[in-house]
Amino acid sequence: MAKVWDKDKWFEGWKHYKTKRGAQAYAKKHQGVWVIIDCSPDIMTKQELEWLGTWVVGRADTYLYYRKEMPDKFDEYYPAVEFWDNGVLVKSM
């Protein structure tokens, strides 16, 4: 079976925010199961940090899939902070 994921592009399509509150607002407003992560600044350039921020929200199933596929330092670089289901906080770390 061919792989359907691209290790170099897994992060595309996720929403970046400068604050946790911005990421939470997105997760509250949209249907589905979402994960909020706080990216390690060690993997971002200075310009990315200024423009995008470290807070990211994306689909939880995609996050869990890539967490399994890229186990080396994944939790260190992309730690999950919260999981949301249809606008309701269901898990906070």
JSON list of C-alpha atoms in Angstrom, two decimals:
[
{"chain": "A", "resi": 1, "resn": "MET", "atom": "CA", "xyz": [0.00, 0.00, 0.00]},
{"chain": "A", "resi": 2, "resn": "ALA", "atom": "CA", "xyz": [1.38, 3.41, -0.94]},
{"chain": "A", "resi": 3, "resn": "LYS", "atom": "CA", "xyz": [1.89, 6.01, 1.74]},
{"chain": "A", "resi": 4, "resn": "VAL", "atom": "CA", "xyz": [-0.65, 8.81, 1.60]},
{"chain": "A", "resi": 5, "resn": "TRP", "atom": "CA", "xyz": [1.30, 11.23, 3.75]},
{"chain": "A", "resi": 6, "resn": "ASP", "atom": "CA", "xyz": [4.18, 13.54, 2.98]},
{"chain": "A", "resi": 7, "resn": "LYS", "atom": "CA", "xyz": [6.60, 14.00, 5.86]},
{"chain": "A", "resi": 8, "resn": "ASP", "atom": "CA", "xyz": [7.73, 17.39, 4.54]},
{"chain": "A", "resi": 9, "resn": "LYS", "atom": "CA", "xyz": [4.23, 18.80, 3.96]},
{"chain": "A", "resi": 10, "resn": "TRP", "atom": "CA", "xyz": [2.21, 17.43, 6.88]},
{"chain": "A", "resi": 11, "resn": "PHE", "atom": "CA", "xyz": [1.94, 20.87, 8.43]},
{"chain": "A", "resi": 12, "resn": "GLU", "atom": "CA", "xyz": [0.31, 22.56, 5.42]},
{"chain": "A", "resi": 13, "resn": "GLY", "atom": "CA", "xyz": [-3.34, 23.41, 5.86]},
{"chain": "A", "resi": 14, "resn": "TRP", "atom": "CA", "xyz": [-3.09, 24.07, 9.58]},
{"chain": "A", "resi": 15, "resn": "LYS", "atom": "CA", "xyz": [-4.02, 27.45, 11.03]},
{"chain": "A", "resi": 16, "resn": "HIS", "atom": "CA", "xyz": [-1.27, 29.40, 12.83]},
{"chain": "A", "resi": 17, "resn": "TYR", "atom": "CA", "xyz": [-2.01, 31.85, 15.62]},
{"chain": "A", "resi": 18, "resn": "LYS", "atom": "CA", "xyz": [0.09, 34.14, 17.75]},
{"chain": "A", "resi": 19, "resn": "THR", "atom": "CA", "xyz": [-1.97, 33.31, 20.83]},
{"chain": "A", "resi": 20, "resn": "LYS", "atom": "CA", "xyz": [-3.58, 30.25, 22.32]},
{"chain": "A", "resi": 21, "resn": "ARG", "atom": "CA", "xyz": [-6.81, 32.21, 22.52]},
{"chain": "A", "resi": 22, "resn": "GLY", "atom": "CA", "xyz": [-6.87, 32.65, 18.72]},
{"chain": "A", "resi": 23, "resn": "ALA", "atom": "CA", "xyz": [-6.44, 28.92, 18.18]},
{"chain": "A", "resi": 24, "resn": "GLN", "atom": "CA", "xyz": [-9.17, 28.19, 20.73]},
{"chain": "A", "resi": 25, "resn": "ALA", "atom": "CA", "xyz": [-11.56, 30.57, 18.98]},
{"chain": "A", "resi": 26, "resn": "TYR", "atom": "CA", "xyz": [-11.08, 28.65, 15.72]},
{"chain": "A", "resi": 27, "resn": "ALA", "atom": "CA", "xyz": [-11.65, 25.28, 17.44]},
{"chain": "A", "resi": 28, "resn": "LYS", "atom": "CA", "xyz": [-14.79, 26.58, 19.18]},
{"chain": "A", "resi": 29, "resn": "LYS", "atom": "CA", "xyz": [-16.27, 27.96, 15.97]},
{"chain": "A", "resi": 30, "resn": "HIS", "atom": "CA", "xyz": [-15.75, 24.99, 13.63]},
{"chain": "A", "resi": 31, "resn": "GLN", "atom": "CA", "xyz": [-17.38, 21.57, 13.63]},
{"chain": "A", "resi": 32, "resn": "GLY", "atom": "CA", "xyz": [-15.15, 18.51, 14.00]},
{"chain": "A", "resi": 33, "resn": "VAL", "atom": "CA", "xyz": [-12.45, 17.29, 16.33]},
{"chain": "A", "resi": 34, "resn": "TRP", "atom": "CA", "xyz": [-9.53, 19.71, 16.59]},
{"chain": "A", "resi": 35, "resn": "VAL", "atom": "CA", "xyz": [-6.18, 19.71, 18.34]},
{"chain": "A", "resi": 36, "resn": "ILE", "atom": "CA", "xyz": [-4.31, 22.78, 19.51]},
{"chain": "A", "resi": 37, "resn": "ILE", "atom": "CA", "xyz": [-0.56, 22.47, 19.64]},
{"chain": "A", "resi": 38, "resn": "ASP", "atom": "CA", "xyz": [2.19, 24.82, 20.78]},
{"chain": "A", "resi": 39, "resn": "CYS", "atom": "CA", "xyz": [5.07, 24.35, 18.35]},
{"chain": "A", "resi": 40, "resn": "SER", "atom": "CA", "xyz": [8.58, 24.40, 19.66]},
{"chain": "A", "resi": 41, "resn": "PRO", "atom": "CA", "xyz": [10.27, 27.67, 18.68]},
{"chain": "A", "resi": 42, "resn": "ASP", "atom": "CA", "xyz": [13.41, 25.59, 18.02]},
{"chain": "A", "resi": 43, "resn": "ILE", "atom": "CA", "xyz": [11.97, 24.40, 14.70]},
{"chain": "A", "resi": 44, "resn": "MET", "atom": "CA", "xyz": [10.83, 27.82, 13.49]},
{"chain": "A", "resi": 45, "resn": "THR", "atom": "CA", "xyz": [12.73, 30.72, 11.99]},
{"chain": "A", "resi": 46, "resn": "LYS", "atom": "CA", "xyz": [12.68, 34.13, 13.63]},
{"chain": "A", "resi": 47, "resn": "GLN", "atom": "CA", "xyz": [10.47, 35.43, 10.82]},
{"chain": "A", "resi": 48, "resn": "GLU", "atom": "CA", "xyz": [8.00, 32.53, 11.22]},
{"chain": "A", "resi": 49, "resn": "LEU", "atom": "CA", "xyz": [7.78, 33.20, 14.94]},
{"chain": "A", "resi": 50, "resn": "GLU", "atom": "CA", "xyz": [7.04, 36.88, 14.33]},
{"chain": "A", "resi": 51, "resn": "TRP", "atom": "CA", "xyz": [4.55, 36.35, 11.51]},
{"chain": "A", "resi": 52, "resn": "LEU", "atom": "CA", "xyz": [2.82, 33.12, 12.47]},
{"chain": "A", "resi": 53, "resn": "GLY", "atom": "CA", "xyz": [3.30, 32.49, 16.17]},
{"chain": "A", "resi": 54, "resn": "THR", "atom": "CA", "xyz": [3.70, 29.07, 17.76]},
{"chain": "A", "resi": 55, "resn": "TRP", "atom": "CA", "xyz": [0.04, 28.21, 18.32]},
{"chain": "A", "resi": 56, "resn": "VAL", "atom": "CA", "xyz": [-1.51, 25.93, 15.71]},
{"chain": "A", "resi": 57, "resn": "VAL", "atom": "CA", "xyz": [-4.94, 24.33, 15.33]},
{"chain": "A", "resi": 58, "resn": "GLY", "atom": "CA", "xyz": [-5.66, 21.42, 13.04]},
{"chain": "A", "resi": 59, "resn": "ARG", "atom": "CA", "xyz": [-7.68, 18.26, 12.64]},
{"chain": "A", "resi": 60, "resn": "ALA", "atom": "CA", "xyz": [-7.05, 15.82, 15.46]},
{"chain": "A", "resi": 61, "resn": "ASP", "atom": "CA", "xyz": [-7.10, 12.75, 13.20]},
{"chain": "A", "resi": 62, "resn": "THR", "atom": "CA", "xyz": [-4.36, 14.23, 11.01]},
{"chain": "A", "resi": 63, "resn": "TYR", "atom": "CA", "xyz": [-2.30, 15.14, 14.07]},
{"chain": "A", "resi": 64, "resn": "LEU", "atom": "CA", "xyz": [-2.58, 11.63, 15.52]},
{"chain": "A", "resi": 65, "resn": "TYR", "atom": "CA", "xyz": [-1.76, 10.03, 12.18]},
{"chain": "A", "resi": 66, "resn": "TYR", "atom": "CA", "xyz": [1.45, 12.02, 11.75]},
{"chain": "A", "resi": 67, "resn": "ARG", "atom": "CA", "xyz": [2.36, 11.53, 15.39]},
{"chain": "A", "resi": 68, "resn": "LYS", "atom": "CA", "xyz": [2.39, 7.80, 14.68]},
{"chain": "A", "resi": 69, "resn": "GLU", "atom": "CA", "xyz": [4.26, 8.17, 11.38]},
{"chain": "A", "resi": 70, "resn": "MET", "atom": "CA", "xyz": [6.96, 10.54, 12.70]},
{"chain": "A", "resi": 71, "resn": "PRO", "atom": "CA", "xyz": [7.67, 9.37, 16.27]},
{"chain": "A", "resi": 72, "resn": "ASP", "atom": "CA", "xyz": [11.16, 10.92, 16.59]},
{"chain": "A", "resi": 73, "resn": "LYS", "atom": "CA", "xyz": [10.82, 14.04, 18.74]},
{"chain": "A", "resi": 74, "resn": "PHE", "atom": "CA", "xyz": [7.27, 14.65, 17.51]},
{"chain": "A", "resi": 75, "resn": "ASP", "atom": "CA", "xyz": [5.92, 15.25, 21.01]},
{"chain": "A", "resi": 76, "resn": "GLU", "atom": "CA", "xyz": [8.86, 17.53, 21.77]},
{"chain": "A", "resi": 77, "resn": "TYR", "atom": "CA", "xyz": [8.35, 19.67, 18.65]},
{"chain": "A", "resi": 78, "resn": "TYR", "atom": "CA", "xyz": [4.54, 19.53, 18.36]},
{"chain": "A", "resi": 79, "resn": "PRO", "atom": "CA", "xyz": [3.06, 19.01, 21.82]},
{"chain": "A", "resi": 80, "resn": "ALA", "atom": "CA", "xyz": [-0.73, 18.77, 21.94]},
{"chain": "A", "resi": 81, "resn": "VAL", "atom": "CA", "xyz": [-2.23, 21.19, 24.44]},
{"chain": "A", "resi": 82, "resn": "GLU", "atom": "CA", "xyz": [-5.98, 20.76, 23.95]},
{"chain": "A", "resi": 83, "resn": "PHE", "atom": "CA", "xyz": [-8.51, 18.66, 22.04]},
{"chain": "A", "resi": 84, "resn": "TRP", "atom": "CA", "xyz": [-11.88, 20.12, 21.00]},
{"chain": "A", "resi": 85, "resn": "ASP", "atom": "CA", "xyz": [-14.97, 18.30, 19.72]},
{"chain": "A", "resi": 86, "resn": "ASN", "atom": "CA", "xyz": [-17.60, 20.39, 17.95]},
{"chain": "A", "resi": 87, "resn": "GLY", "atom": "CA", "xyz": [-16.74, 23.52, 19.91]},
{"chain": "A", "resi": 88, "resn": "VAL", "atom": "CA", "xyz": [-16.40, 21.83, 23.31]},
{"chain": "A", "resi": 89, "resn": "LEU", "atom": "CA", "xyz": [-13.08, 21.37, 25.10]},
{"chain": "A", "resi": 90, "resn": "VAL", "atom": "CA", "xyz": [-12.73, 17.64, 25.81]},
{"chain": "A", "resi": 91, "resn": "LYS", "atom": "CA", "xyz": [-9.09, 17.30, 26.89]},
{"chain": "A", "resi": 92, "resn": "SER", "atom": "CA", "xyz": [-6.54, 19.76, 28.20]},
{"chain": "A", "resi": 93, "resn": "MET", "atom": "CA", "xyz": [-2.95, 18.79, 28.94]}
]
